[in-house]
Rosetta silent file (secondary structure, phi, psi, omega in degrees, C-alpha in Angstrom):
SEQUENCE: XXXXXXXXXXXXXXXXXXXXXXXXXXXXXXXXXXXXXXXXXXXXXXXXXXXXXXXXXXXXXXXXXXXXXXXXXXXXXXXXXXXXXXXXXXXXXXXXXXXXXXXXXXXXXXXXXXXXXXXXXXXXXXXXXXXXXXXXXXXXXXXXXXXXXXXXXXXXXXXXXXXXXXXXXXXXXXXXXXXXXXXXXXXXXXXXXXXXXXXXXXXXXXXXXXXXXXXXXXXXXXXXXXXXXXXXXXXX
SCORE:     score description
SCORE:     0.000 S_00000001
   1 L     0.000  126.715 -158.179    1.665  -16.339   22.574 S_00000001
   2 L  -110.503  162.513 -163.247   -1.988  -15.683   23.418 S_00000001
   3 L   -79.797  121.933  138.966   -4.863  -17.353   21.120 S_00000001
   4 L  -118.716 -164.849 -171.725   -6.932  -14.848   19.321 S_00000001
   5 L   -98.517  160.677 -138.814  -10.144  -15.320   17.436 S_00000001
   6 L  -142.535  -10.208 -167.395   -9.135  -14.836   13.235 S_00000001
   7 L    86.373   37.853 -161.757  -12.875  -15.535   11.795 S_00000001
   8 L  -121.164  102.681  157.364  -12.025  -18.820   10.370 S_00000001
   9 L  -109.858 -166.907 -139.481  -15.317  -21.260   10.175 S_00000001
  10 H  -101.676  -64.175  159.145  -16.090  -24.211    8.943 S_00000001
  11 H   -21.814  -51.069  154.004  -19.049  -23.207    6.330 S_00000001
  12 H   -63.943  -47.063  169.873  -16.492  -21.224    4.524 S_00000001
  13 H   -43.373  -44.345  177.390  -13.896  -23.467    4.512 S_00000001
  14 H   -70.018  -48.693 -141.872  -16.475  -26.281    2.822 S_00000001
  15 H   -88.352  -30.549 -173.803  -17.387  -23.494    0.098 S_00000001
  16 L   -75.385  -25.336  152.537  -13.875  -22.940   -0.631 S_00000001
  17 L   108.932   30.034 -174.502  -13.421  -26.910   -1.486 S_00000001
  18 L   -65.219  -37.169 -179.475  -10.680  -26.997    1.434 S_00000001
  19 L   -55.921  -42.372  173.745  -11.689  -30.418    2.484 S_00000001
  20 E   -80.857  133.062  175.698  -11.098  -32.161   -0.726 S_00000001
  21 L   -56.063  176.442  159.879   -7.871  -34.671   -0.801 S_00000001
  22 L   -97.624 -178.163 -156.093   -5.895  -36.188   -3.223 S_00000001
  23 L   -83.816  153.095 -179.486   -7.475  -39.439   -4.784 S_00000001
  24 L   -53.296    1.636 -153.354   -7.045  -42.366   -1.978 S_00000001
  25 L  -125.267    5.829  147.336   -4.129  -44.069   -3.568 S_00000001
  26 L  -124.285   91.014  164.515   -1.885  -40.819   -3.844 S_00000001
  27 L  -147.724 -140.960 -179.281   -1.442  -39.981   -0.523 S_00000001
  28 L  -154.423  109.802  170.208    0.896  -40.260    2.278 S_00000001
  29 H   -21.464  -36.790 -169.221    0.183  -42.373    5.413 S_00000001
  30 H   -70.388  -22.898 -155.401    1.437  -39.854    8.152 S_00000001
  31 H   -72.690   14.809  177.474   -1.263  -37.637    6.793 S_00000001
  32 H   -51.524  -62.907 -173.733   -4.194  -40.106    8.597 S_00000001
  33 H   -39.227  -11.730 -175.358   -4.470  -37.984   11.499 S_00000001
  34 H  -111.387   -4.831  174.268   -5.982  -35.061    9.264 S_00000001
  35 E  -109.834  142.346 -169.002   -8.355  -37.009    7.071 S_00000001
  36 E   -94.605  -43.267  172.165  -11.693  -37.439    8.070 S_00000001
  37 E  -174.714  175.735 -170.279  -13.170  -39.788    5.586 S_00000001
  38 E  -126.345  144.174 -152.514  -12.814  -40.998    1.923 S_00000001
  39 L  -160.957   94.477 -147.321  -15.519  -40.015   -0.658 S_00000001
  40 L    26.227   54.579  148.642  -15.419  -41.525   -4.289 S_00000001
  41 L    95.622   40.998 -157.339  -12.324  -42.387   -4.206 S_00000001
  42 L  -151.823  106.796  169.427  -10.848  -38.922   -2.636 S_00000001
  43 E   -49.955  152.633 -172.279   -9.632  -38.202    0.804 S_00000001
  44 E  -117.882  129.084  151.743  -11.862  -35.432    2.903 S_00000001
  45 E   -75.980  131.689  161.020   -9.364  -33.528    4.949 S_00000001
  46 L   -74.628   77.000 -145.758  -10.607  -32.924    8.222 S_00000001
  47 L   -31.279  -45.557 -170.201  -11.847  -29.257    8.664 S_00000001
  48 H   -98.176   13.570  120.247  -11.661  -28.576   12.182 S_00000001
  49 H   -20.444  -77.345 -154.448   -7.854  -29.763   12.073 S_00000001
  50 H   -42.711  -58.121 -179.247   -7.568  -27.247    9.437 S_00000001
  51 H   -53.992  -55.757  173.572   -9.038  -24.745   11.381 S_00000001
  52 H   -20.037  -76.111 -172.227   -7.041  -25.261   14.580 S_00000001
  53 H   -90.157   10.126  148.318   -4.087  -24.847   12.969 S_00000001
  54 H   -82.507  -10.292  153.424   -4.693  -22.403   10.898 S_00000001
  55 H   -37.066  -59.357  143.835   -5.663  -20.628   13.733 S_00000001
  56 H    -4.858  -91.431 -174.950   -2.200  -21.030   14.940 S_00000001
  57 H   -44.498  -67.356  169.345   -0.856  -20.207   12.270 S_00000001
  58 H   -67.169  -20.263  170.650   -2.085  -16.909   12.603 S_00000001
  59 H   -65.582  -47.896  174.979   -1.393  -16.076   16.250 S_00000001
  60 H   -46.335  -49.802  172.918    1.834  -16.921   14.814 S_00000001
  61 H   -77.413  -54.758  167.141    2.364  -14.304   11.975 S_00000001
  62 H   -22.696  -70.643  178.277    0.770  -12.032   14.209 S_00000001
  63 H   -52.014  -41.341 -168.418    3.097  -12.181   17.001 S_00000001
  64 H   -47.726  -73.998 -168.089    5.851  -12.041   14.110 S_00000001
  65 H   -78.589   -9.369 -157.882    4.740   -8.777   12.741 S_00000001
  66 L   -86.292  -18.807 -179.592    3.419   -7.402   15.582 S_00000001
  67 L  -115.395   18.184 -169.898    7.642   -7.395   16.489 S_00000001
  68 L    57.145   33.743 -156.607    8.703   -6.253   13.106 S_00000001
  69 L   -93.851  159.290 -167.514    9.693   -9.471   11.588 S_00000001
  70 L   -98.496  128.882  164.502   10.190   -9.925    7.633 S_00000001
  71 E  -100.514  155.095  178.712    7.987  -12.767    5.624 S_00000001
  72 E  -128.913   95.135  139.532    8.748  -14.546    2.402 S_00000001
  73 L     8.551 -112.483   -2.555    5.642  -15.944    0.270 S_00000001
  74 L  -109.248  128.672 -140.567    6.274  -18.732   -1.424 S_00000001
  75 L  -164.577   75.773 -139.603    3.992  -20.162   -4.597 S_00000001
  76 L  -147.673    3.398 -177.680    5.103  -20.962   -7.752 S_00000001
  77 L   -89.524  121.413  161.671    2.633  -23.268   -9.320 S_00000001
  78 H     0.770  -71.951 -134.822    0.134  -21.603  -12.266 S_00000001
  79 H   -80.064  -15.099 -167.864   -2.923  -21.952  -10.254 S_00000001
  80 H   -98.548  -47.153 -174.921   -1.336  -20.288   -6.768 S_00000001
  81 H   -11.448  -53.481 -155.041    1.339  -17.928   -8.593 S_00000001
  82 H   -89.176  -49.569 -164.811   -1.391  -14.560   -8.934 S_00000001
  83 H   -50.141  -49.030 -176.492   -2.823  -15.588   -5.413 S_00000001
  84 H   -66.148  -51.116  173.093    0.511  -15.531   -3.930 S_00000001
  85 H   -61.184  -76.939 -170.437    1.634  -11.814   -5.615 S_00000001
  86 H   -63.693  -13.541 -177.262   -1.469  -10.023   -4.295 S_00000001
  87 H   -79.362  -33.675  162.385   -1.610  -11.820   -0.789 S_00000001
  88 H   -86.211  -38.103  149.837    1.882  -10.206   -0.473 S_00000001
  89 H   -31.703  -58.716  177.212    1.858   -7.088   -1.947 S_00000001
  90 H   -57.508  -21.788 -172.568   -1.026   -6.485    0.660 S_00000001
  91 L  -128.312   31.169  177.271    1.004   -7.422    3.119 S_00000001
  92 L    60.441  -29.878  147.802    3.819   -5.896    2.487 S_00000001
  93 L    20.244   87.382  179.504    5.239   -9.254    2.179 S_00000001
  94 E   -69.092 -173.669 -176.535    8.156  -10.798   -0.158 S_00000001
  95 L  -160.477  168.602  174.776    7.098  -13.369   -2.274 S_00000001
  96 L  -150.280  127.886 -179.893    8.498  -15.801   -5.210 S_00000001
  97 L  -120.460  -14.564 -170.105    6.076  -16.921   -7.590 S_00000001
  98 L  -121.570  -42.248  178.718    7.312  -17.955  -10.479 S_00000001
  99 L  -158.827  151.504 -179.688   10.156  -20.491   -9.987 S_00000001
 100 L   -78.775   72.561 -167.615   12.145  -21.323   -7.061 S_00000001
 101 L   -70.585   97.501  177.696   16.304  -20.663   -7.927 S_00000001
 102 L   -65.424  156.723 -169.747   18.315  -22.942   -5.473 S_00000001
 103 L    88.796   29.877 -178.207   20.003  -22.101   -3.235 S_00000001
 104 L   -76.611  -46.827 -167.521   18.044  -18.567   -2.765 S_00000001
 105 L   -82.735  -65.550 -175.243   18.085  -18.723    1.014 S_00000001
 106 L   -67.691  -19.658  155.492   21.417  -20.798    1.661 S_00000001
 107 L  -114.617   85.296 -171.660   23.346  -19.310   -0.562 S_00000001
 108 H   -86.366  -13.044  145.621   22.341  -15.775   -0.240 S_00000001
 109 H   -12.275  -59.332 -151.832   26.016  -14.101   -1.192 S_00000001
 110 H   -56.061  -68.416 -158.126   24.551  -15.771   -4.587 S_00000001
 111 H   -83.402    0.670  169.630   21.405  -13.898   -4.569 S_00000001
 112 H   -62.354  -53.044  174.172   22.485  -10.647   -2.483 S_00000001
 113 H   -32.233  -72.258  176.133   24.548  -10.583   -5.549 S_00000001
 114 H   -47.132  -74.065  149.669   21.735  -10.998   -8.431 S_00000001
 115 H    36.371  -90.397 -164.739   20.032   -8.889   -6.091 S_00000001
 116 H   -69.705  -49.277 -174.413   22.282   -6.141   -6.565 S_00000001
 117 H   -80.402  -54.630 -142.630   22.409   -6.283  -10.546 S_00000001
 118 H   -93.096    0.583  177.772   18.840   -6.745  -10.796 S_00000001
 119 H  -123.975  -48.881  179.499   18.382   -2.840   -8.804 S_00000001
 120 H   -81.378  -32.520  140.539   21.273   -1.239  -10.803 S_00000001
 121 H   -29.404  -33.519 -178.182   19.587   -2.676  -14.471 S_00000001
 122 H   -86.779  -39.745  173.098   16.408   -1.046  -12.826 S_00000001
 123 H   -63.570  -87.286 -160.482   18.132    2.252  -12.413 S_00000001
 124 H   -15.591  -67.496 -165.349   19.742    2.313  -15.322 S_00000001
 125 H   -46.888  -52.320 -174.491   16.325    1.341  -17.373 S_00000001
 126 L   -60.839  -56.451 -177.854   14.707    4.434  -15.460 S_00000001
 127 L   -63.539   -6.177 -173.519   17.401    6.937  -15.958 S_00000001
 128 L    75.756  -16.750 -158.035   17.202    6.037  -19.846 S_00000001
 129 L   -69.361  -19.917  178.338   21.116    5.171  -19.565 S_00000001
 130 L   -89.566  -12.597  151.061   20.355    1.640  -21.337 S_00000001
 131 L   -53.741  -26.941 -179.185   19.002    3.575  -24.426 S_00000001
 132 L   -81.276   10.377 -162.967   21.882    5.313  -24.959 S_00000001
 133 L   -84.622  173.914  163.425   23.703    1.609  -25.397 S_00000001
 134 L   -69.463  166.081 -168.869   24.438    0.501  -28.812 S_00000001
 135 H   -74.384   -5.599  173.002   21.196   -1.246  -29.619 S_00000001
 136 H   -86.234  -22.833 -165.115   22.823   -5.177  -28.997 S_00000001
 137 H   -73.464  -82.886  173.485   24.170   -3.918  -25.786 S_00000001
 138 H    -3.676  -66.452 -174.540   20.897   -2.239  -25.012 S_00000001
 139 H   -74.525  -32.990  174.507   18.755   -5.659  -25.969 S_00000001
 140 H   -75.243  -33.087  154.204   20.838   -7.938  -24.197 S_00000001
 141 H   -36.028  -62.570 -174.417   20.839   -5.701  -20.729 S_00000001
 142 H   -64.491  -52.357 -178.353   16.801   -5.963  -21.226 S_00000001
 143 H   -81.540   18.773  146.886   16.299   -9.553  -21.386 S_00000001
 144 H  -111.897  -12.671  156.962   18.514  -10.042  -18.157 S_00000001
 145 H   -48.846  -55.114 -172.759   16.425   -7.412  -16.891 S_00000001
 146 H   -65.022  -24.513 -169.273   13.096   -9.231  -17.856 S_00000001
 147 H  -103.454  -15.836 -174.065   14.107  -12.441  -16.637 S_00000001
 148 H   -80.604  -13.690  171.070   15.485  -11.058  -12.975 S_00000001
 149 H   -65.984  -28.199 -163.074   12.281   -9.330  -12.766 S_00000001
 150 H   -90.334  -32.911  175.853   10.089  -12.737  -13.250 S_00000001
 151 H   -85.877  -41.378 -176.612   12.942  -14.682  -10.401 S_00000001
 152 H   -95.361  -18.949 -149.189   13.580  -11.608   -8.316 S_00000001
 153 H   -69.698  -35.397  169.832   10.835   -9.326   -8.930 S_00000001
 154 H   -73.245   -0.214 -176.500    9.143  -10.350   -5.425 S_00000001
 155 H  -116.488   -2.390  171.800   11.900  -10.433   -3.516 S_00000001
 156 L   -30.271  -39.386  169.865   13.685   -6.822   -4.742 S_00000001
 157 L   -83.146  -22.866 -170.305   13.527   -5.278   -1.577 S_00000001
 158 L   -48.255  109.313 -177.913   14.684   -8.476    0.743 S_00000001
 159 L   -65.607  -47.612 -155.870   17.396   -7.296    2.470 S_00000001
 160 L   178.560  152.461  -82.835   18.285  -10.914    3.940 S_00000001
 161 L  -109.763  149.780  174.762   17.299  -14.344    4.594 S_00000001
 162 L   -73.879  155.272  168.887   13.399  -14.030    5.987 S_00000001
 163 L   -59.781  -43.748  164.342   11.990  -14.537    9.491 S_00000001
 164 E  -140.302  141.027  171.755    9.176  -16.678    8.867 S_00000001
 165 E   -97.244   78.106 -150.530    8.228  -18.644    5.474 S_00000001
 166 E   -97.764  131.490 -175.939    5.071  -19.121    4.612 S_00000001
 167 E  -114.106  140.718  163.718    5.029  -22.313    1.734 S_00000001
 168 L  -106.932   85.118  171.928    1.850  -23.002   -1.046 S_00000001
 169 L    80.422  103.998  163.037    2.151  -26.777   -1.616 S_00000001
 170 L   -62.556  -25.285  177.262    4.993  -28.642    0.028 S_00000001
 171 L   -99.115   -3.314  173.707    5.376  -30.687   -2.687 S_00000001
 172 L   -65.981  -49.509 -135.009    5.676  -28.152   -5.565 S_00000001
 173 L  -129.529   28.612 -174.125    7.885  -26.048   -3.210 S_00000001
 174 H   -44.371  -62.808 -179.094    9.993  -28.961   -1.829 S_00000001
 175 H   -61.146  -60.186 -176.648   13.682  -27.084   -2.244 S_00000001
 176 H   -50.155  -73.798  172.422   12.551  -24.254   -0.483 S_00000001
 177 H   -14.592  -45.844 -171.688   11.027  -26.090    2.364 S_00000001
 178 H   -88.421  -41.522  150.869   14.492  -28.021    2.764 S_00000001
 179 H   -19.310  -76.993 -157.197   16.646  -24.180    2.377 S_00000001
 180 H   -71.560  -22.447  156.479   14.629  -23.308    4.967 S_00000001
 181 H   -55.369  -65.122 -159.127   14.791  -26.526    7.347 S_00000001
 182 H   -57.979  -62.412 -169.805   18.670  -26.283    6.718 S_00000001
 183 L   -92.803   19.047  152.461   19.297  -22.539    8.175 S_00000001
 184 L    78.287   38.781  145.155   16.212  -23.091   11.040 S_00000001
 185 L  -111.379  137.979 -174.977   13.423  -20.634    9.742 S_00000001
 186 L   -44.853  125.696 -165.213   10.417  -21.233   10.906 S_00000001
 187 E  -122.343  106.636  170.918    7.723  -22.725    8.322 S_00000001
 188 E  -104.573  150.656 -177.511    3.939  -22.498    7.529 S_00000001
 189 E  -140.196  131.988  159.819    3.194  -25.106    4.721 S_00000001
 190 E   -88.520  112.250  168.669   -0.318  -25.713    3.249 S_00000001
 191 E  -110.776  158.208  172.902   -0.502  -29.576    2.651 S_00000001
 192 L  -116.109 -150.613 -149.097   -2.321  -31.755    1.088 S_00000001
 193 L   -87.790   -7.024 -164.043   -3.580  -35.292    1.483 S_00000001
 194 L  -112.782   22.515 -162.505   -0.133  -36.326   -0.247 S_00000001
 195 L  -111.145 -160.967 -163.612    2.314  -34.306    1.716 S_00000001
 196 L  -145.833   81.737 -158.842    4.355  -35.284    4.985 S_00000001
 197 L   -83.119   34.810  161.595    3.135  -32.813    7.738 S_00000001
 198 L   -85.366   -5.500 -174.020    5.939  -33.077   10.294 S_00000001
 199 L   -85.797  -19.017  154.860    8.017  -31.247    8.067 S_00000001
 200 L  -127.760 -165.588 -137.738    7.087  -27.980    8.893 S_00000001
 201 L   -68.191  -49.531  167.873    6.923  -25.677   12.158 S_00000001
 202 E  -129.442  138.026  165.795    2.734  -25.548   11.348 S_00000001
 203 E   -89.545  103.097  173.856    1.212  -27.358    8.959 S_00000001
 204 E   -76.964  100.534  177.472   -2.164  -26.709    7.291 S_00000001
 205 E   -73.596  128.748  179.653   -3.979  -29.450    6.050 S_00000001
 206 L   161.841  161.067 -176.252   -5.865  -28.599    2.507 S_00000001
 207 L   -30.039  136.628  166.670   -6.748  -28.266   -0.670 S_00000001
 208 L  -121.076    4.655 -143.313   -3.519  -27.107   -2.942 S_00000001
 209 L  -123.472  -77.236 -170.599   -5.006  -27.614   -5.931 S_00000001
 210 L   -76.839  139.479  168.136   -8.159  -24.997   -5.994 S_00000001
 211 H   -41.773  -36.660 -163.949   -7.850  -21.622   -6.465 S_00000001
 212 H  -117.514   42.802  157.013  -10.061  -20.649   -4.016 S_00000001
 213 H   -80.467  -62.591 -179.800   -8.999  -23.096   -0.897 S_00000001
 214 H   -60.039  -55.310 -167.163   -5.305  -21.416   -1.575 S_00000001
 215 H   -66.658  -58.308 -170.878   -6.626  -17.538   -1.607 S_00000001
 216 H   -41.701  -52.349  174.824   -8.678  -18.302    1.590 S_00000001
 217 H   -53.139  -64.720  172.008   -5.821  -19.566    3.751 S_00000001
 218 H   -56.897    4.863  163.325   -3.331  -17.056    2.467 S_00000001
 219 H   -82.050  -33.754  175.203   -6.452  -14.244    3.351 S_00000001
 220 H   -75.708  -29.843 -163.265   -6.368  -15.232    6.578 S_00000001
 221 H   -78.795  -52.590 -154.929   -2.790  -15.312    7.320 S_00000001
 222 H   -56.051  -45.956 -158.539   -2.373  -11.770    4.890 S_00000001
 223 H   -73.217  -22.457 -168.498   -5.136  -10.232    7.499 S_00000001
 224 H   -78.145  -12.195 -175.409   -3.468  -11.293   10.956 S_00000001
 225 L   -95.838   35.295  124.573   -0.156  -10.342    9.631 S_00000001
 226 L   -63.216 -129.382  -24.399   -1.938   -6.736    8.674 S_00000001
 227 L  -145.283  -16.892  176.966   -3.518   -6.437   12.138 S_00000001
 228 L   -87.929  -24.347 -179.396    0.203   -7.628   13.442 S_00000001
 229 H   -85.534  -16.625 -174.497    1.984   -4.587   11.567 S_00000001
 230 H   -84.492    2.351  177.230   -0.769   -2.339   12.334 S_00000001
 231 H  -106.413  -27.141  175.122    0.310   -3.145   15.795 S_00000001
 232 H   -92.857   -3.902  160.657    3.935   -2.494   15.880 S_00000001
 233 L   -93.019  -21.961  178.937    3.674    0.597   14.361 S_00000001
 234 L   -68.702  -15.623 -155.161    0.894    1.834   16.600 S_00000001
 235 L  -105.561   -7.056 -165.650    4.131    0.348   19.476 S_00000001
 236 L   -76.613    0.000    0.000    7.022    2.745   17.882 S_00000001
């Protein structure tokens, strides 16, 4: 896979607050190799780590889309949740934002299934056909609508289990991480100073916490996997 250059420097990265940790006495020991120094009482993640592998990381999604491969989002905490919807949307991307249902990947019968309900409820609703219900019928249809939209609505089109899995906070997003260990797709995880980064395929060390540490890294990733689809289609 050959290394290209993605724009990612260090001066942004500091503006973005990527560097700040969790406080020294919530963290997790493996993560030493990625911290740089401690600073009232706060780990400093070490930037040009970060960069490196986010750097990776993108050569990675690149090659991915650049061969027509399917991504899944994943984000589900308040502060990542809007970041996470628009980084995918742009990137054609699915995503899950609002809560994690287990057993989404490994048991995907389960959710081919919901799936399935959650597109014919969607007709229906278009076509008018749940207006014609009696009105209890009607209201109870809509509020399994409304909630498969807020669990499903990023993943509506997903045919089947994704190609690569890009994670927002390993420890928020724990079950998924382990789904995704268990049937052997490949895993980018944004960590922080508390997280355990052997667990996935690349690891990003950084802020999880600030908004705008989380939109850079997923900006970077969103543009190489643009610039990877804009390549396989230019390849049909």
């Amino acid at each position: 896979m050959a290394r290209r250059y993605w724009n990612i420097n260090l001066e942004e990265m500091m503006e973005a607050g990527i560097h700040f940790g969790h406080g020294t006495r919530k963290w997790n020991p493996r993560m030493a190799p990625y911290i740089s120094a401690k600073h009232k009482g706060i780990h400093i993640t070490n930037l040009t780590r970060t960069a490196r592998f986010l750097s990776e990381a993108c050569d990675l999604v690149f090659d991915a889309a650049s061969r027509g491969k399917q991504f899944l989002i994943v984000g589900t905490k308040n502060k990542a949740a809007d970041s996470v919807a628009r980084a995918a949307i742009r990137a054609r991307c699915h995503y899950v934002n609002k809560k994690w249902l287990g057993g989404m990947l490994t048991n995907w019968s389960t959710t081919e299934t919901r799936l399935h309900k959650f597109r014919d409820l969607r007709t229906e609703q278009k076509t008018g056909r749940l207006n014609s219900l009696p009105k209890r019928d009607a209201a109870m249809l809509k509020r399994q609508l409304s909630r498969l939209q807020t669990y499903l609505g990023g993943i509506k089109y997903m045919t089947g289990v994704p190609d690569i899995v890009i994670i927002v906070d390993q420890q928020e997003e724990y079950t998924a991480l382990r789904e995704c260990i268990t049937l052997g797709i490949p895993t980018i995880c944004l960590i922080d100073t508390n997280c355990d980064p052997d667990l996935a395929d690349i690891s990003i060390p950084a802020n999880d916490d600030a908004i705008a540490s989380i939109r850079l890294i997923l900006n970077k990733l969103v543009f190489a996997i643009c610039e990877g689809r804009s390549s396989y289609i230019r390849n049909l």
